[in-house]
Amino acid sequence: EAMTTDKSLEDLVRELEGAAEQLRSGELDSAQAADLIERCADLAARLGGELEARLRSGEGGSPGQETLL
């Protein structure tokens, strides 16, 4: 399952990076940019939730990392 989770994390990160690249390109009109910004927020929230769940379950992260939260 960790492999599947890693894959989904990689996919989310790749999608977020692609969206950021599109936003930086300046080729989107304001409505498209607004939609993409919402998508970025959704992706970031999903990534944050997944990373937090991993931390709580003891997967990944560095020892003592939870003290930073």
XYZ file of C-alpha atoms in Angstrom:
69
model
C 0.000 0.000 0.000
C 2.876 2.374 0.700
C 3.907 2.013 -2.934
C 0.409 3.051 -4.041
C 0.456 5.968 -1.630
C 3.910 7.016 -2.821
C 2.648 6.877 -6.399
C -0.384 8.999 -5.601
C 1.803 11.505 -3.754
C 4.138 11.699 -6.730
C 1.174 12.193 -9.056
C -0.229 14.985 -6.873
C 3.151 16.712 -6.669
C 3.632 16.406 -10.432
C 0.172 17.859 -11.068
C 0.796 20.727 -8.628
C 4.129 21.505 -10.287
C 2.495 21.455 -13.723
C -0.238 23.800 -12.568
C 2.316 26.193 -11.084
C 4.234 26.152 -14.357
C 1.056 27.009 -16.278
C 0.337 29.893 -13.919
C 3.868 31.257 -14.309
C 3.637 31.050 -18.093
C 1.143 33.914 -18.193
C -0.772 32.213 -21.014
C -4.026 31.735 -19.086
C -6.847 34.216 -19.002
C -8.041 35.371 -15.588
C -10.875 32.801 -15.328
C -8.550 29.926 -16.241
C -5.954 31.175 -13.770
C -8.559 31.428 -11.005
C -9.717 27.861 -11.685
C -6.139 26.616 -11.664
C -5.398 28.430 -8.400
C -8.383 26.647 -6.838
C -7.036 23.353 -8.182
C -3.624 24.120 -6.672
C -5.241 24.802 -3.298
C -7.104 21.487 -3.503
C -3.941 19.598 -4.442
C -1.949 21.257 -1.666
C -4.644 20.375 0.879
C -4.677 16.748 -0.274
C -0.888 16.550 -0.095
C -0.863 18.127 3.348
C -3.515 15.729 4.595
C -1.658 12.723 3.239
C 1.638 13.825 4.748
C -0.011 14.508 8.098
C -1.654 11.061 8.036
C 1.727 9.466 7.296
C 3.343 11.341 10.135
C 0.645 10.246 12.559
C 0.947 6.626 11.448
C 4.712 6.704 11.794
C 5.501 6.465 8.059
C 8.141 8.674 6.560
C 9.428 11.857 8.105
C 12.465 12.296 10.279
C 12.643 11.318 13.923
C 11.525 14.306 15.951
C 9.849 15.940 12.953
C 6.513 16.004 14.778
C 7.982 18.514 17.233
C 7.983 21.066 14.432
C 4.219 20.841 13.994
